[in-house]
PDB file of C-alpha atoms in Angstrom:
ATOM      1  CA  MET F   1     119.276  58.544 152.496  1.00 44.00           C
ATOM      2  CA  ASP F   2     122.456  60.730 151.752  1.00 67.00           C
ATOM      3  CA  LEU F   3     126.070  59.394 152.547  1.00 67.00           C
ATOM      4  CA  CYS F   4     127.126  63.498 153.616  1.00 63.00           C
ATOM      5  CA  ARG F   5     123.478  63.268 155.667  1.00 71.00           C
ATOM      6  CA  LYS F   6     124.741  59.999 157.405  1.00 75.00           C
ATOM      7  CA  LEU F   7     128.301  61.496 157.911  1.00 70.00           C
ATOM      8  CA  PHE F   8     128.101  65.072 159.342  1.00 70.00           C
ATOM      9  CA  GLY F   9     124.102  65.092 159.623  1.00 77.00           C
ATOM     10  CA  ASP F  10     122.835  68.706 159.133  1.00 82.00           C
ATOM     11  CA  PRO F  11     125.132  69.464 156.493  1.00 75.00           C
ATOM     12  CA  GLU F  12     124.130  73.482 157.516  1.00 82.00           C
ATOM     13  CA  SER F  13     125.153  73.193 160.540  1.00 87.00           C
ATOM     14  CA  GLU F  14     128.500  74.703 161.908  1.00 89.00           C
ATOM     15  CA  GLU F  15     129.728  71.725 162.602  1.00 86.00           C
ATOM     16  CA  ALA F  16     129.174  69.531 159.609  1.00 82.00           C
ATOM     17  CA  LYS F  17     130.868  72.426 158.245  1.00 82.00           C
ATOM     18  CA  ALA F  18     134.318  71.961 159.898  1.00 85.00           C
ATOM     19  CA  MET F  19     134.187  68.321 160.132  1.00 82.00           C
ATOM     20  CA  ALA F  20     134.300  68.663 156.140  1.00 77.00           C
ATOM     21  CA  ARG F  21     136.533  71.834 155.920  1.00 79.00           C
ATOM     22  CA  GLU F  22     138.950  69.241 158.285  1.00 81.00           C
ATOM     23  CA  MET F  23     138.337  65.881 156.147  1.00 80.00           C
ATOM     24  CA  SER F  24     139.242  68.091 152.762  1.00 81.00           C
ATOM     25  CA  PRO F  25     142.090  67.199 151.004  1.00 84.00           C
ATOM     26  CA  LEU F  26     142.984  70.211 149.597  1.00 85.00           C
ATOM     27  CA  VAL F  27     144.134  72.006 153.540  1.00 85.00           C
ATOM     28  CA  ILE F  28     146.442  69.041 153.605  1.00 86.00           C
ATOM     29  CA  VAL F  29     148.201  70.050 150.587  1.00 90.00           C
ATOM     30  CA  LYS F  30     151.279  72.656 151.488  1.00 89.00           C
ATOM     31  CA  ASP F  31     153.168  74.857 149.711  1.00 91.00           C
ATOM     32  CA  GLY F  32     156.899  74.127 149.895  1.00 89.00           C
ATOM     33  CA  VAL F  33     156.394  70.649 150.524  1.00 88.00           C
ATOM     34  CA  SER F  34     157.833  68.265 147.974  1.00 87.00           C
ATOM     35  CA  TYR F  35     155.353  66.107 146.719  1.00 87.00           C
ATOM     36  CA  PRO F  36     155.475  62.773 144.486  1.00 87.00           C
ATOM     37  CA  PRO F  37     153.598  63.174 141.395  1.00 89.00           C
ATOM     38  CA  PHE F  38     149.339  62.612 141.876  1.00 90.00           C
ATOM     39  CA  MET F  39     147.007  60.965 139.030  1.00 90.00           C
ATOM     40  CA  ILE F  40     143.563  61.503 139.916  1.00 90.00           C
ATOM     41  CA  LEU F  41     140.609  59.614 138.290  1.00 90.00           C
ATOM     42  CA  HIS F  42     137.317  61.215 138.797  1.00 90.00           C
ATOM     43  CA  GLY F  43     133.867  61.038 137.332  1.00 89.00           C
ATOM     44  CA  ASP F  44     131.743  64.353 136.216  1.00 89.00           C
ATOM     45  CA  ALA F  45     128.684  62.846 137.269  1.00 90.00           C
ATOM     46  CA  ASP F  46     129.694  62.197 140.823  1.00 90.00           C
ATOM     47  CA  ARG F  47     127.170  62.496 143.427  1.00 88.00           C
ATOM     48  CA  VAL F  48     129.435  62.165 146.342  1.00 84.00           C
ATOM     49  CA  VAL F  49     132.467  64.188 146.019  1.00 85.00           C
ATOM     50  CA  PRO F  50     131.231  66.553 143.162  1.00 88.00           C
ATOM     51  CA  TYR F  51     134.142  66.914 140.120  1.00 88.00           C
ATOM     52  CA  GLU F  52     134.040  71.008 139.254  1.00 87.00           C
ATOM     53  CA  THR F  53     134.240  71.513 143.419  1.00 85.00           C
ATOM     54  CA  GLN F  54     136.782  69.298 144.371  1.00 88.00           C
ATOM     55  CA  GLY F  55     138.059  67.075 141.574  1.00 89.00           C
ATOM     56  CA  GLU F  56     139.244  70.134 139.498  1.00 92.00           C
ATOM     57  CA  ARG F  57     139.610  72.037 143.085  1.00 92.00           C
ATOM     58  CA  MET F  58     142.412  70.256 144.212  1.00 93.00           C
ATOM     59  CA  ALA F  59     144.558  69.152 140.951  1.00 92.00           C
ATOM     60  CA  ASP F  60     144.513  72.701 140.686  1.00 93.00           C
ATOM     61  CA  ARG F  61     145.718  72.943 144.624  1.00 94.00           C
ATOM     62  CA  LEU F  62     148.038  70.348 143.815  1.00 93.00           C
ATOM     63  CA  ASP F  63     149.625  72.560 141.267  1.00 93.00           C
ATOM     64  CA  GLU F  64     149.924  75.626 142.634  1.00 94.00           C
ATOM     65  CA  ALA F  65     151.776  73.862 145.021  1.00 93.00           C
ATOM     66  CA  GLY F  66     154.293  72.802 143.072  1.00 92.00           C
ATOM     67  CA  ALA F  67     153.457  69.317 142.255  1.00 91.00           C
ATOM     68  CA  ASP F  68     152.595  67.364 139.129  1.00 90.00           C
ATOM     69  CA  VAL F  69     149.470  66.711 138.607  1.00 91.00           C
ATOM     70  CA  THR F  70     147.309  64.783 136.155  1.00 92.00           C
ATOM     71  CA  LEU F  71     143.226  64.847 136.424  1.00 91.00           C
ATOM     72  CA  VAL F  72     141.914  62.516 134.807  1.00 91.00           C
ATOM     73  CA  ARG F  73     138.250  63.504 134.085  1.00 90.00           C
ATOM     74  CA  ILE F  74     136.081  59.942 132.786  1.00 90.00           C
ATOM     75  CA  GLU F  75     132.742  61.707 131.836  1.00 89.00           C
ATOM     76  CA  GLY F  76     129.373  60.103 132.704  1.00 88.00           C
ATOM     77  CA  ALA F  77     130.741  58.381 135.887  1.00 89.00           C
ATOM     78  CA  ASP F  78     129.409  58.120 139.243  1.00 90.00           C
ATOM     79  CA  HIS F  79     131.832  57.891 143.154  1.00 85.00           C
ATOM     80  CA  GLU F  80     132.889  54.872 141.819  1.00 76.00           C
ATOM     81  CA  GLY F  81     132.041  50.786 140.649  1.00 73.00           C
ATOM     82  CA  ASP F  82     131.789  52.391 137.072  1.00 72.00           C
ATOM     83  CA  PHE F  83     134.735  54.211 135.471  1.00 79.00           C
ATOM     84  CA  TRP F  84     136.708  51.261 135.286  1.00 84.00           C
ATOM     85  CA  SER F  85     137.662  50.696 131.256  1.00 86.00           C
ATOM     86  CA  ASP F  86     140.348  49.103 129.425  1.00 87.00           C
ATOM     87  CA  GLU F  87     141.378  52.579 128.290  1.00 89.00           C
ATOM     88  CA  LEU F  88     141.297  53.907 131.790  1.00 88.00           C
ATOM     89  CA  HIS F  89     143.749  50.576 132.564  1.00 87.00           C
ATOM     90  CA  ASP F  90     146.366  52.042 129.829  1.00 88.00           C
ATOM     91  CA  ILE F  91     145.913  55.457 130.717  1.00 89.00           C
ATOM     92  CA  VAL F  92     147.713  54.350 134.362  1.00 88.00           C
ATOM     93  CA  LEU F  93     149.538  52.336 133.804  1.00 88.00           C
ATOM     94  CA  GLU F  94     151.646  54.772 131.413  1.00 88.00           C
ATOM     95  CA  PHE F  95     151.200  56.851 134.225  1.00 88.00           C
ATOM     96  CA  ILE F  96     153.340  54.359 136.320  1.00 86.00           C
ATOM     97  CA  ASP F  97     155.682  53.481 133.247  1.00 85.00           C
ATOM     98  CA  ALA F  98     156.643  57.234 133.353  1.00 86.00           C
ATOM     99  CA  LEU F  99     156.910  57.858 136.580  1.00 82.00           C
ATOM    100  CA  GLU F 100     159.200  54.069 136.537  1.00 76.00           C
ATOM    101  CA  HIS F 101     161.557  55.438 133.295  1.00 74.00           C
ATOM    102  CA  ASN F 102     162.268  58.937 134.970  1.00 73.00           C
ATOM    103  CA  GLY F 103     163.641  57.332 137.861  1.00 71.00           C
ATOM    104  CA  GLN F 104     160.719  57.851 140.444  1.00 68.00           C
ATOM    105  CA  VAL F 105     159.757  54.879 142.268  1.00 59.00           C
ATOM    106  CA  TYR F 106     157.445  55.361 145.393  1.00 56.00           C
ATOM    107  CA  GLN F 107     156.978  53.289 147.902  1.00 51.00           C
ATOM    108  CA  ALA F 108     153.254  53.464 149.834  1.00 47.00           C
ATOM    109  CA  PHE F 109     153.227  51.925 153.576  1.00 42.00           C
ATOM    110  CA  PHE F 110     149.296  51.890 155.044  1.00 42.00           C
ATOM    111  CA  PRO F 111     148.783  50.608 157.850  1.00 41.00           C
ATOM    112  CA  ALA F 112     147.146  47.193 156.940  1.00 42.00           C
ATOM    113  CA  GLU F 113     145.976  43.275 157.091  1.00 41.00           C
ATOM    114  CA  VAL F 114     147.631  40.559 155.312  1.00 39.00           C
ATOM    115  CA  GLU F 115     143.857  38.243 155.358  1.00 44.00           C
ATOM    116  CA  GLY F 116     144.687  35.578 157.570  1.00 44.00           C
ATOM    117  CA  GLU F 117     147.458  37.351 159.095  1.00 45.00           C
ATOM    118  CA  ASP F 118     147.732  40.103 161.867  1.00 46.00           C
ATOM    119  CA  GLU F 119     150.813  41.762 160.400  1.00 48.00           C
ATOM    120  CA  LEU F 120     152.778  41.644 157.647  1.00 42.00           C
ATOM    121  CA  SER F 121     155.773  39.786 156.335  1.00 46.00           C
ATOM    122  CA  GLU F 122     159.382  41.308 155.902  1.00 45.00           C
ATOM    123  CA  GLU F 123     157.860  40.279 151.994  1.00 46.00           C
ATOM    124  CA  ASP F 124     154.949  42.264 152.442  1.00 41.00           C
ATOM    125  CA  GLU F 125     157.005  46.152 153.363  1.00 41.00           C
ATOM    126  CA  GLY F 126     155.955  48.620 150.222  1.00 37.00           C
ATOM    127  CA  ILE F 127     153.079  46.970 149.441  1.00 37.00           C
ATOM    128  CA  VAL F 128     149.385  48.219 149.470  1.00 36.00           C
ATOM    129  CA  ILE F 129     146.783  45.859 150.565  1.00 33.00           C
ATOM    130  CA  LEU F 130     143.332  47.796 149.899  1.00 31.00           C
ATOM    131  CA  LYS F 131     140.229  45.614 151.737  1.00 28.00           C
ATOM    132  CA  VAL F 132     137.229  46.144 151.102  1.00 24.00           C
TER     133      VAL F 132
END
């Protein structure tokens, strides 16, 4: 079954369209706000989030708002799982290294759970833990 249909029901319904608009990161980007540099990695064969209508539009919207944005188009890659390569890892590391060399250091804080613990310790502060 199609992922969008699972999430929203009939994609042509007004309820589904309204929910999709609310969930879109495009509406979160505001003019006059200071944003950290962005790197967007997007496969051009993505069947869930289309590259042209989402990846490019997001990069354009961030750019319009004054953010420093880098869009990396991964040829032939779907939504997830098949686009990581040594070359892409190098591109991401170069992006992060450039931030560090320019004195731009950012920390992201997300609600996270360390396996076997209920809370993050003080040593874990600023570490993003992705649980899959």
